[in-house]
Every structure is written in C-alpha cells, then in structure tokens.
PDB file of C-alpha atoms in Angstrom:
ATOM      1  CA  MET A   1      59.185  70.163  68.576  1.00 52.00           C
ATOM      2  CA  GLU A   2      55.428  69.105  68.113  1.00 54.00           C
ATOM      3  CA  THR A   3      56.626  65.800  66.677  1.00 58.00           C
ATOM      4  CA  LEU A   4      58.723  65.263  69.893  1.00 53.00           C
ATOM      5  CA  LEU A   5      56.032  66.055  72.195  1.00 57.00           C
ATOM      6  CA  ALA A   6      53.755  63.806  70.352  1.00 60.00           C
ATOM      7  CA  HIS A   7      55.818  60.890  71.000  1.00 70.00           C
ATOM      8  CA  PRO A   8      54.015  58.358  73.194  1.00 74.00           C
ATOM      9  CA  ALA A   9      57.142  57.923  75.567  1.00 73.00           C
ATOM     10  CA  ILE A  10      57.315  61.690  75.978  1.00 80.00           C
ATOM     11  CA  LYS A  11      53.630  61.847  76.640  1.00 78.00           C
ATOM     12  CA  ALA A  12      53.811  59.153  79.194  1.00 76.00           C
ATOM     13  CA  PHE A  13      56.949  61.082  80.854  1.00 79.00           C
ATOM     14  CA  MET A  14      54.944  64.318  81.055  1.00 82.00           C
ATOM     15  CA  CYS A  15      51.774  62.792  82.321  1.00 78.00           C
ATOM     16  CA  GLY A  16      53.813  60.665  85.008  1.00 77.00           C
ATOM     17  CA  SER A  17      55.444  63.849  86.115  1.00 80.00           C
ATOM     18  CA  LEU A  18      52.390  65.876  86.511  1.00 83.00           C
ATOM     19  CA  SER A  19      50.648  63.070  88.312  1.00 80.00           C
ATOM     20  CA  GLY A  20      53.789  62.916  90.558  1.00 80.00           C
ATOM     21  CA  THR A  21      53.825  66.653  91.326  1.00 85.00           C
ATOM     22  CA  CYS A  22      50.173  66.521  92.458  1.00 86.00           C
ATOM     23  CA  SER A  23      50.358  63.357  94.436  1.00 85.00           C
ATOM     24  CA  THR A  24      53.725  64.454  96.256  1.00 86.00           C
ATOM     25  CA  LEU A  25      52.266  67.753  97.308  1.00 88.00           C
ATOM     26  CA  LEU A  26      49.147  66.331  98.718  1.00 88.00           C
ATOM     27  CA  PHE A  27      50.675  63.142 100.393  1.00 88.00           C
ATOM     28  CA  GLN A  28      54.103  64.439 101.626  1.00 89.00           C
ATOM     29  CA  PRO A  29      52.733  64.818 105.351  1.00 90.00           C
ATOM     30  CA  LEU A  30      52.019  61.198 105.212  1.00 88.00           C
ATOM     31  CA  ASP A  31      55.393  60.293 103.779  1.00 87.00           C
ATOM     32  CA  LEU A  32      57.024  62.424 106.352  1.00 88.00           C
ATOM     33  CA  VAL A  33      55.070  60.675 109.279  1.00 88.00           C
ATOM     34  CA  LYS A  34      55.867  57.385 107.841  1.00 86.00           C
ATOM     35  CA  THR A  35      59.804  58.087 107.726  1.00 84.00           C
ATOM     36  CA  ARG A  36      59.770  59.420 111.357  1.00 86.00           C
ATOM     37  CA  LEU A  37      57.659  56.328 112.536  1.00 83.00           C
ATOM     38  CA  GLN A  38      60.146  53.959 110.968  1.00 78.00           C
ATOM     39  CA  THR A  39      63.256  55.837 112.370  1.00 77.00           C
ATOM     40  CA  LEU A  40      61.612  56.262 115.850  1.00 74.00           C
ATOM     41  CA  GLN A  41      60.931  52.731 116.409  1.00 60.00           C
ATOM     42  CA  SER A  42      64.385  51.627 115.783  1.00 56.00           C
ATOM     43  CA  GLY A  43      65.115  53.209 119.431  1.00 55.00           C
ATOM     44  CA  MET A  44      62.072  51.860 121.055  1.00 53.00           C
ATOM     45  CA  GLN A  45      63.050  50.386 124.648  1.00 53.00           C
ATOM     46  CA  PRO A  46      61.457  47.256 126.073  1.00 49.00           C
ATOM     47  CA  GLY A  47      58.287  48.112 127.727  1.00 51.00           C
ATOM     48  CA  SER A  48      57.917  51.437 126.158  1.00 55.00           C
ATOM     49  CA  GLY A  49      54.458  52.306 124.703  1.00 57.00           C
ATOM     50  CA  ARG A  50      53.622  52.432 121.087  1.00 63.00           C
ATOM     51  CA  VAL A  51      54.399  55.405 119.044  1.00 70.00           C
ATOM     52  CA  GLY A  52      51.426  56.215 116.865  1.00 76.00           C
ATOM     53  CA  MET A  53      50.835  58.047 113.649  1.00 82.00           C
ATOM     54  CA  MET A  54      48.639  60.757 115.436  1.00 86.00           C
ATOM     55  CA  SER A  55      51.379  61.340 118.170  1.00 87.00           C
ATOM     56  CA  VAL A  56      54.018  61.774 115.600  1.00 87.00           C
ATOM     57  CA  LEU A  57      51.929  64.282 113.413  1.00 87.00           C
ATOM     58  CA  LEU A  58      50.994  66.297 116.668  1.00 90.00           C
ATOM     59  CA  SER A  59      54.635  66.224 117.617  1.00 89.00           C
ATOM     60  CA  VAL A  60      55.777  67.689 114.240  1.00 89.00           C
ATOM     61  CA  VAL A  61      53.100  70.211 114.284  1.00 91.00           C
ATOM     62  CA  ARG A  62      53.986  71.357 117.699  1.00 91.00           C
ATOM     63  CA  THR A  63      57.866  71.709 117.309  1.00 91.00           C
ATOM     64  CA  GLU A  64      58.098  72.585 113.688  1.00 88.00           C
ATOM     65  CA  THR A  65      54.570  74.099 113.052  1.00 88.00           C
ATOM     66  CA  LEU A  66      52.203  73.022 110.464  1.00 89.00           C
ATOM     67  CA  VAL A  67      54.467  73.826 107.641  1.00 89.00           C
ATOM     68  CA  GLY A  68      56.907  71.106 109.115  1.00 88.00           C
ATOM     69  CA  LEU A  69      54.540  68.525 107.843  1.00 89.00           C
ATOM     70  CA  TRP A  70      55.895  69.241 104.136  1.00 90.00           C
ATOM     71  CA  LYS A  71      59.617  69.245 105.411  1.00 86.00           C
ATOM     72  CA  GLY A  72      61.524  67.528 102.520  1.00 82.00           C
ATOM     73  CA  VAL A  73      58.865  68.333  99.916  1.00 87.00           C
ATOM     74  CA  PHE A  74      61.448  70.002  97.577  1.00 86.00           C
ATOM     75  CA  PRO A  75      63.684  66.902  97.399  1.00 86.00           C
ATOM     76  CA  SER A  76      60.282  64.961  96.950  1.00 84.00           C
ATOM     77  CA  PHE A  77      59.640  66.942  94.061  1.00 87.00           C
ATOM     78  CA  VAL A  78      63.229  66.677  92.594  1.00 85.00           C
ATOM     79  CA  ARG A  79      62.728  62.991  93.000  1.00 85.00           C
ATOM     80  CA  THR A  80      59.106  62.436  91.912  1.00 84.00           C
ATOM     81  CA  ILE A  81      58.772  64.735  88.985  1.00 84.00           C
ATOM     82  CA  PRO A  82      61.470  63.107  86.836  1.00 87.00           C
ATOM     83  CA  GLY A  83      61.378  59.732  88.717  1.00 86.00           C
ATOM     84  CA  VAL A  84      57.625  58.809  87.982  1.00 84.00           C
ATOM     85  CA  GLY A  85      58.109  60.398  84.407  1.00 85.00           C
ATOM     86  CA  ILE A  86      61.346  57.968  83.969  1.00 89.00           C
ATOM     87  CA  TYR A  87      58.951  55.191  85.329  1.00 90.00           C
ATOM     88  CA  PHE A  88      55.985  55.953  83.090  1.00 85.00           C
ATOM     89  CA  SER A  89      58.038  56.406  79.832  1.00 87.00           C
ATOM     90  CA  THR A  90      60.155  53.103  80.477  1.00 91.00           C
ATOM     91  CA  TYR A  91      56.937  51.335  81.377  1.00 90.00           C
ATOM     92  CA  HIS A  92      55.354  52.490  78.103  1.00 86.00           C
ATOM     93  CA  SER A  93      58.546  51.630  75.946  1.00 88.00           C
ATOM     94  CA  LEU A  94      58.747  48.203  77.513  1.00 91.00           C
ATOM     95  CA  LYS A  95      55.167  47.370  76.843  1.00 89.00           C
ATOM     96  CA  GLN A  96      55.291  48.643  73.271  1.00 87.00           C
ATOM     97  CA  HIS A  97      58.345  46.849  72.680  1.00 87.00           C
ATOM     98  CA  PHE A  98      57.321  43.483  74.033  1.00 88.00           C
ATOM     99  CA  LEU A  99      53.424  43.540  73.739  1.00 86.00           C
ATOM    100  CA  GLN A 100      52.553  46.312  71.231  1.00 80.00           C
ATOM    101  CA  ASP A 101      48.846  46.888  71.876  1.00 75.00           C
ATOM    102  CA  ARG A 102      48.123  43.749  73.830  1.00 83.00           C
ATOM    103  CA  ARG A 103      47.055  43.618  77.315  1.00 83.00           C
ATOM    104  CA  PRO A 104      49.749  42.036  79.609  1.00 84.00           C
ATOM    105  CA  GLY A 105      49.071  38.906  81.609  1.00 86.00           C
ATOM    106  CA  ALA A 106      49.831  38.572  85.382  1.00 87.00           C
ATOM    107  CA  VAL A 107      53.583  37.405  84.861  1.00 90.00           C
ATOM    108  CA  GLN A 108      54.158  40.082  82.198  1.00 90.00           C
ATOM    109  CA  ALA A 109      52.514  42.735  84.214  1.00 90.00           C
ATOM    110  CA  VAL A 110      55.054  41.809  86.993  1.00 91.00           C
ATOM    111  CA  MET A 111      58.005  41.948  84.631  1.00 93.00           C
ATOM    112  CA  LEU A 112      56.831  45.362  83.123  1.00 92.00           C
ATOM    113  CA  GLY A 113      56.352  47.041  86.329  1.00 91.00           C
ATOM    114  CA  GLY A 114      59.548  45.549  88.148  1.00 92.00           C
ATOM    115  CA  GLY A 115      61.574  46.489  84.942  1.00 93.00           C
ATOM    116  CA  ALA A 116      60.377  50.062  84.919  1.00 92.00           C
ATOM    117  CA  ARG A 117      60.937  50.608  88.609  1.00 92.00           C
ATOM    118  CA  THR A 118      64.400  49.072  88.363  1.00 93.00           C
ATOM    119  CA  VAL A 119      65.485  51.799  85.914  1.00 93.00           C
ATOM    120  CA  ALA A 120      63.673  54.812  87.817  1.00 91.00           C
ATOM    121  CA  GLY A 121      64.848  53.562  91.147  1.00 90.00           C
ATOM    122  CA  VAL A 122      68.533  53.199  90.332  1.00 92.00           C
ATOM    123  CA  VAL A 123      68.538  56.597  88.648  1.00 92.00           C
ATOM    124  CA  MET A 124      66.807  58.458  91.251  1.00 91.00           C
ATOM    125  CA  LEU A 125      68.315  56.688  94.309  1.00 91.00           C
ATOM    126  CA  PRO A 126      70.728  59.500  95.296  1.00 91.00           C
ATOM    127  CA  ILE A 127      67.651  62.074  95.535  1.00 90.00           C
ATOM    128  CA  THR A 128      65.848  59.353  97.545  1.00 89.00           C
ATOM    129  CA  VAL A 129      68.656  59.102 100.026  1.00 89.00           C
ATOM    130  CA  ILE A 130      68.582  63.048 100.472  1.00 90.00           C
ATOM    131  CA  LYS A 131      64.725  62.990 100.552  1.00 87.00           C
ATOM    132  CA  THR A 132      64.727  60.335 103.455  1.00 85.00           C
ATOM    133  CA  ARG A 133      67.362  62.244 105.278  1.00 87.00           C
ATOM    134  CA  PHE A 134      65.256  65.639 105.029  1.00 85.00           C
ATOM    135  CA  GLU A 135      62.232  63.782 106.410  1.00 82.00           C
ATOM    136  CA  CYS A 136      63.831  61.956 109.305  1.00 79.00           C
ATOM    137  CA  GLY A 137      64.689  65.200 111.017  1.00 76.00           C
ATOM    138  CA  ARG A 138      68.145  64.123 112.139  1.00 80.00           C
ATOM    139  CA  TYR A 139      69.977  66.143 109.465  1.00 82.00           C
ATOM    140  CA  SER A 140      70.100  69.943 109.082  1.00 81.00           C
ATOM    141  CA  TYR A 141      70.527  70.163 105.428  1.00 84.00           C
ATOM    142  CA  VAL A 142      69.461  73.551 103.846  1.00 82.00           C
ATOM    143  CA  SER A 143      68.888  72.698 100.156  1.00 85.00           C
ATOM    144  CA  VAL A 144      69.332  69.509  97.799  1.00 86.00           C
ATOM    145  CA  CYS A 145      72.413  70.707  96.367  1.00 89.00           C
ATOM    146  CA  GLY A 146      73.940  71.455  99.638  1.00 89.00           C
ATOM    147  CA  ALA A 147      72.897  68.001 101.047  1.00 89.00           C
ATOM    148  CA  LEU A 148      74.402  66.383  97.970  1.00 91.00           C
ATOM    149  CA  ARG A 149      77.600  68.076  98.408  1.00 91.00           C
ATOM    150  CA  SER A 150      77.836  67.506 102.160  1.00 91.00           C
ATOM    151  CA  VAL A 151      77.233  63.781 101.631  1.00 91.00           C
ATOM    152  CA  CYS A 152      79.879  63.585  98.977  1.00 92.00           C
ATOM    153  CA  GLN A 153      82.357  65.437 101.137  1.00 92.00           C
ATOM    154  CA  THR A 154      81.859  63.810 104.378  1.00 91.00           C
ATOM    155  CA  GLU A 155      80.882  60.226 103.318  1.00 90.00           C
ATOM    156  CA  GLY A 156      81.867  59.811  99.893  1.00 91.00           C
ATOM    157  CA  PRO A 157      79.779  59.563  96.788  1.00 91.00           C
ATOM    158  CA  ALA A 158      78.939  55.921  97.538  1.00 89.00           C
ATOM    159  CA  ALA A 159      76.789  57.027 100.491  1.00 88.00           C
ATOM    160  CA  LEU A 160      74.277  58.521  97.791  1.00 90.00           C
ATOM    161  CA  PHE A 161      73.496  54.865  96.877  1.00 90.00           C
ATOM    162  CA  SER A 162      73.222  53.409 100.431  1.00 85.00           C
ATOM    163  CA  GLY A 163      70.358  51.209 100.699  1.00 82.00           C
ATOM    164  CA  LEU A 164      70.385  50.237  96.961  1.00 86.00           C
ATOM    165  CA  MET A 165      69.668  46.683  97.602  1.00 84.00           C
ATOM    166  CA  ALA A 166      66.900  47.362 100.017  1.00 81.00           C
ATOM    167  CA  THR A 167      65.357  49.883  97.704  1.00 84.00           C
ATOM    168  CA  LEU A 168      65.205  47.486  94.845  1.00 87.00           C
ATOM    169  CA  LEU A 169      63.898  44.857  97.173  1.00 83.00           C
ATOM    170  CA  ARG A 170      61.055  47.124  98.063  1.00 84.00           C
ATOM    171  CA  ASP A 171      60.515  48.983  94.870  1.00 87.00           C
ATOM    172  CA  VAL A 172      60.883  46.083  92.291  1.00 90.00           C
ATOM    173  CA  PRO A 173      58.414  43.811  93.956  1.00 90.00           C
ATOM    174  CA  PHE A 174      55.910  46.638  94.982  1.00 91.00           C
ATOM    175  CA  SER A 175      55.771  47.995  91.253  1.00 91.00           C
ATOM    176  CA  GLY A 176      55.480  44.448  89.869  1.00 91.00           C
ATOM    177  CA  ILE A 177      52.876  43.551  92.375  1.00 91.00           C
ATOM    178  CA  TYR A 178      51.010  46.825  91.902  1.00 92.00           C
ATOM    179  CA  VAL A 179      50.985  46.611  88.183  1.00 91.00           C
ATOM    180  CA  MET A 180      49.685  42.983  88.180  1.00 91.00           C
ATOM    181  CA  PHE A 181      46.860  43.511  90.761  1.00 91.00           C
ATOM    182  CA  TYR A 182      45.817  46.839  88.933  1.00 91.00           C
ATOM    183  CA  SER A 183      45.809  45.344  85.492  1.00 88.00           C
ATOM    184  CA  GLN A 184      44.161  42.012  86.544  1.00 89.00           C
ATOM    185  CA  THR A 185      41.484  43.959  88.575  1.00 89.00           C
ATOM    186  CA  LYS A 186      40.852  46.574  86.000  1.00 88.00           C
ATOM    187  CA  ALA A 187      40.290  43.617  83.288  1.00 87.00           C
ATOM    188  CA  SER A 188      37.944  42.033  85.778  1.00 88.00           C
ATOM    189  CA  LEU A 189      35.596  44.932  85.625  1.00 87.00           C
ATOM    190  CA  PRO A 190      32.181  44.439  83.798  1.00 88.00           C
ATOM    191  CA  GLN A 191      32.163  46.025  80.266  1.00 86.00           C
ATOM    192  CA  GLU A 192      29.346  48.328  81.378  1.00 86.00           C
ATOM    193  CA  ILE A 193      31.348  49.937  84.030  1.00 87.00           C
ATOM    194  CA  SER A 194      34.392  50.217  81.972  1.00 83.00           C
ATOM    195  CA  SER A 195      32.459  52.099  79.262  1.00 84.00           C
ATOM    196  CA  SER A 196      30.540  54.255  81.700  1.00 86.00           C
ATOM    197  CA  PRO A 197      30.947  57.731  82.964  1.00 87.00           C
ATOM    198  CA  SER A 198      32.048  56.201  86.367  1.00 87.00           C
ATOM    199  CA  ALA A 199      35.012  54.406  84.617  1.00 87.00           C
ATOM    200  CA  PRO A 200      37.608  56.774  86.014  1.00 87.00           C
ATOM    201  CA  LEU A 201      36.356  56.211  89.536  1.00 90.00           C
ATOM    202  CA  ALA A 202      36.288  52.428  88.980  1.00 89.00           C
ATOM    203  CA  ASN A 203      40.103  52.676  87.857  1.00 88.00           C
ATOM    204  CA  PHE A 204      40.949  54.689  90.885  1.00 89.00           C
ATOM    205  CA  SER A 205      39.505  52.208  93.027  1.00 90.00           C
ATOM    206  CA  CYS A 206      41.388  49.397  91.502  1.00 90.00           C
ATOM    207  CA  GLY A 207      44.592  51.629  92.052  1.00 89.00           C
ATOM    208  CA  ILE A 208      43.858  51.952  95.532  1.00 90.00           C
ATOM    209  CA  LEU A 209      43.291  48.249  96.025  1.00 91.00           C
ATOM    210  CA  ALA A 210      46.458  47.394  94.202  1.00 90.00           C
ATOM    211  CA  GLY A 211      48.555  49.954  96.067  1.00 89.00           C
ATOM    212  CA  VAL A 212      47.239  48.762  99.553  1.00 90.00           C
ATOM    213  CA  LEU A 213      48.042  45.020  98.834  1.00 89.00           C
ATOM    214  CA  ALA A 214      51.574  45.772  97.198  1.00 89.00           C
ATOM    215  CA  SER A 215      52.264  48.081 100.186  1.00 87.00           C
ATOM    216  CA  VAL A 216      51.330  45.463 102.908  1.00 86.00           C
ATOM    217  CA  ILE A 217      53.576  42.720 100.980  1.00 86.00           C
ATOM    218  CA  THR A 218      56.713  45.078 100.795  1.00 85.00           C
ATOM    219  CA  GLN A 219      56.325  47.043 103.997  1.00 82.00           C
ATOM    220  CA  PRO A 220      59.192  45.186 105.791  1.00 80.00           C
ATOM    221  CA  ALA A 221      61.583  46.046 103.026  1.00 80.00           C
ATOM    222  CA  ASP A 222      60.582  49.754 103.179  1.00 82.00           C
ATOM    223  CA  VAL A 223      61.420  49.815 106.968  1.00 79.00           C
ATOM    224  CA  VAL A 224      64.814  48.258 106.170  1.00 79.00           C
ATOM    225  CA  LYS A 225      65.291  50.845 103.213  1.00 80.00           C
ATOM    226  CA  THR A 226      64.761  53.817 105.423  1.00 79.00           C
ATOM    227  CA  HIS A 227      67.224  52.573 108.142  1.00 76.00           C
ATOM    228  CA  VAL A 228      70.042  52.050 105.740  1.00 77.00           C
ATOM    229  CA  GLN A 229      69.502  55.447 103.919  1.00 78.00           C
ATOM    230  CA  VAL A 230      69.407  57.153 107.247  1.00 79.00           C
ATOM    231  CA  LYS A 231      72.405  55.455 108.767  1.00 77.00           C
ATOM    232  CA  PRO A 232      74.684  54.691 105.633  1.00 70.00           C
ATOM    233  CA  GLN A 233      77.173  52.946 107.663  1.00 72.00           C
ATOM    234  CA  LEU A 234      74.522  50.137 108.178  1.00 70.00           C
ATOM    235  CA  ARG A 235      74.516  47.338 105.493  1.00 71.00           C
ATOM    236  CA  THR A 236      71.223  45.804 104.515  1.00 69.00           C
ATOM    237  CA  THR A 237      71.931  42.680 106.170  1.00 73.00           C
ATOM    238  CA  GLU A 238      72.954  44.490 109.453  1.00 71.00           C
ATOM    239  CA  ALA A 239      69.757  46.715 109.145  1.00 67.00           C
ATOM    240  CA  ILE A 240      67.504  43.589 108.845  1.00 69.00           C
ATOM    241  CA  ARG A 241      69.575  42.021 112.022  1.00 69.00           C
ATOM    242  CA  SER A 242      69.137  45.360 113.972  1.00 66.00           C
ATOM    243  CA  ILE A 243      65.511  45.418 113.318  1.00 61.00           C
ATOM    244  CA  TYR A 244      64.949  41.762 114.324  1.00 59.00           C
ATOM    245  CA  VAL A 245      67.081  42.121 117.627  1.00 60.00           C
ATOM    246  CA  VAL A 246      64.848  45.272 118.509  1.00 56.00           C
ATOM    247  CA  ALA A 247      61.516  43.284 117.663  1.00 54.00           C
ATOM    248  CA  VAL A 248      62.563  40.207 119.629  1.00 55.00           C
ATOM    249  CA  SER A 249      63.828  42.381 122.565  1.00 58.00           C
ATOM    250  CA  LEU A 250      60.315  44.058 122.730  1.00 50.00           C
ATOM    251  CA  LEU A 251      58.830  40.480 122.540  1.00 52.00           C
ATOM    252  CA  LEU A 252      61.113  38.966 125.468  1.00 54.00           C
ATOM    253  CA  HIS A 253      60.726  42.045 127.768  1.00 54.00           C
ATOM    254  CA  SER A 254      56.962  42.516 127.170  1.00 50.00           C
ATOM    255  CA  ASP A 255      54.633  41.346 129.902  1.00 46.00           C
ATOM    256  CA  LEU A 256      51.821  40.927 127.331  1.00 45.00           C
ATOM    257  CA  SER A 257      50.163  37.609 126.347  1.00 43.00           C
ATOM    258  CA  ARG A 258      51.624  35.481 123.579  1.00 44.00           C
ATOM    259  CA  GLN A 259      49.184  36.786 121.111  1.00 45.00           C
ATOM    260  CA  LYS A 260      50.033  40.333 121.940  1.00 45.00           C
ATOM    261  CA  HIS A 261      53.808  39.583 121.613  1.00 45.00           C
ATOM    262  CA  SER A 262      53.326  38.594 117.968  1.00 45.00           C
ATOM    263  CA  ASP A 263      51.117  41.768 117.638  1.00 47.00           C
ATOM    264  CA  HIS A 264      53.925  44.029 118.976  1.00 47.00           C
ATOM    265  CA  ILE A 265      56.313  42.730 116.230  1.00 45.00           C
ATOM    266  CA  PHE A 266      53.713  43.137 113.659  1.00 47.00           C
ATOM    267  CA  PHE A 267      53.168  46.594 114.763  1.00 45.00           C
ATOM    268  CA  PHE A 268      56.885  47.291 114.651  1.00 46.00           C
ATOM    269  CA  LEU A 269      57.263  46.326 111.167  1.00 51.00           C
ATOM    270  CA  PHE A 270      53.875  47.341 109.851  1.00 53.00           C
ATOM    271  CA  SER A 271      52.422  50.361 111.738  1.00 49.00           C
ATOM    272  CA  PRO A 272      53.637  52.734 109.229  1.00 50.00           C
ATOM    273  CA  LEU A 273      51.019  51.480 106.862  1.00 53.00           C
ATOM    274  CA  ARG A 274      48.543  53.280 108.891  1.00 47.00           C
ATOM    275  CA  ASN A 275      49.767  56.441 107.048  1.00 48.00           C
ATOM    276  CA  ALA A 276      48.279  55.167 103.815  1.00 43.00           C
ATOM    277  CA  ASP A 277      51.828  54.497 102.378  1.00 48.00           C
ATOM    278  CA  SER A 278      52.746  57.084  99.846  1.00 53.00           C
ATOM    279  CA  ARG A 279      53.974  54.664  97.498  1.00 53.00           C
ATOM    280  CA  ALA A 280      50.402  53.693  96.754  1.00 51.00           C
ATOM    281  CA  SER A 281      49.640  57.305  96.193  1.00 47.00           C
ATOM    282  CA  SER A 282      52.439  58.411  93.960  1.00 48.00           C
ATOM    283  CA  GLY A 283      52.260  58.401  90.281  1.00 45.00           C
ATOM    284  CA  GLU A 284      51.741  54.688  90.031  1.00 52.00           C
ATOM    285  CA  ARG A 285      48.066  54.971  91.255  1.00 43.00           C
ATOM    286  CA  PHE A 286      47.089  56.868  87.997  1.00 43.00           C
ATOM    287  CA  LEU A 287      48.633  54.303  85.626  1.00 45.00           C
ATOM    288  CA  ALA A 288      46.632  53.781  82.525  1.00 38.00           C
ATOM    289  CA  LEU A 289      47.126  50.526  80.824  1.00 40.00           C
TER     290      LEU A 289
END
C-alpha cells in the first residue's frame, strides 16, 4: 500500500484532488454567477440594460439565501476531485514518458497541457453537464445520481456528453495555453527569487497571470459550452449561430455609438470574465512543474 501511495502519478492525483477540493469550495460562488450570466445573456432583448456580476450575485442571495451561492457545489466536488486528480496524474505521466526530468519548451507545454485536459475532460464530461445544469437554476435536480438518472431517462445517455466539442474547444486550448504561459513565466523568474522563501508567492503570481491570459483567449468557447450543456438540443454550431444572432441584434437595435456597439458584443461574450473565471482558480493554478 505504501509503495502504491509513493508512486509519483498517485501523488500527483492526490495533490490535484486536494487542491481541486479547496479551490472548488472557495470559488463555487463565482462559478455559479458565471454560469448564470452566460445563460441570462442569451435571453437579452435589444435595448435592455446590461446584467452585471453584482446584480446576479445579489439576486441569488435574495431569492436563494447566501447558501444559494454554493448551489451545485456537490456536483462540482464530484467533478473536480477526481477530474483534477486525473488531470495532474495524466500530465505527470505524459511528462515523465516524453521528457523525463527535462523542462518542457513552449510547444511541448501546450501539448502536455492539452493532452492531459483531453483525457480529464472526456472522462468527467457527464458530471460537468450536471454541474452546469445545477448552477444555471433552470433544473430542479435533487442529487447528482438523481440528475444522471433523469437525464438518461428523459433525454438519453447521449445528453450526458452534450457540448463535448465545445468543451474540448475550450478546455484543451485553455490548458495548453495555461501550462505554456505558466512554465515560460516561471522559467523567466530570476534565480534569487526562485530559490528564496517568496518562491511560492512568485509561482502563485505566475499561475494567476497564466490563468487570466488563457481565460481571455478561450472565454467565447466557454459561453458556447454553457449554452449547449444547458440546452442539449442545441448543437455546437447552432449555439454559436444563436449567440452571434443575439449579439448582432443587440448591435443593430442599440442607439449607442459605433464604438459602443462593439463594446456591447464584447460585453456579451466576455463579461463573465469579471468573475475571475473559476478555470483559472481550479487545480491548475497550483500546478508544479
């Protein structure tokens, strides 16, 4: 048993699961608000005002109490604890197999991060679908098992993999870009900082920077993923077309200036980033290369 626990891949799995548990509990309210924002904006009418993070947060607290901000935390745990563990252990195994103890270059980091996220994303996609539905507030599921049973009975097992393409289009580039930015930023740190007591803080800062950059680049795919998983009858291409139509409708019916027109579309696709996208605060922020 001790030999099994001492295996590097098992250690990576356990560390990833622990970090995923802590970050999920801490950032679940932001994840819930992000999902609500993304689903609310699909129903925006031309000329309607912007829906902000604080208005959604206060609305949840008023209607569902403070505890409502942690709605969906259990499916988040069910997804994150094994999911981040799978990601870390797969990442470690791939790195050891292809690079041994060498530091990955930029392209290698993208491939490692993307490969690990592909495995974890596909394996945990059914729980991701249930988590998104819990958070959006449109479904009255009582438990994860009950939700899985309900989806299989009413929509078929294939619905548990709705948004697979959109999820991969978001997660794989995100993880690849994240690992590349993180590893390259960390490698650029002066030696005196890397070997000083402040090294953990410096690594944490590198993780935040990498997470923000990766989130900005992949945010449109995250919006599409949420729409497809909440409405499984939508295909990825249909969701993209629907979001585009709403954005163009807002542009054509707005009486704002041309610059503000483009700002309105930017807001529609990127405003959930104000929630400090929980992808940047999941287990990946604590990645140790």
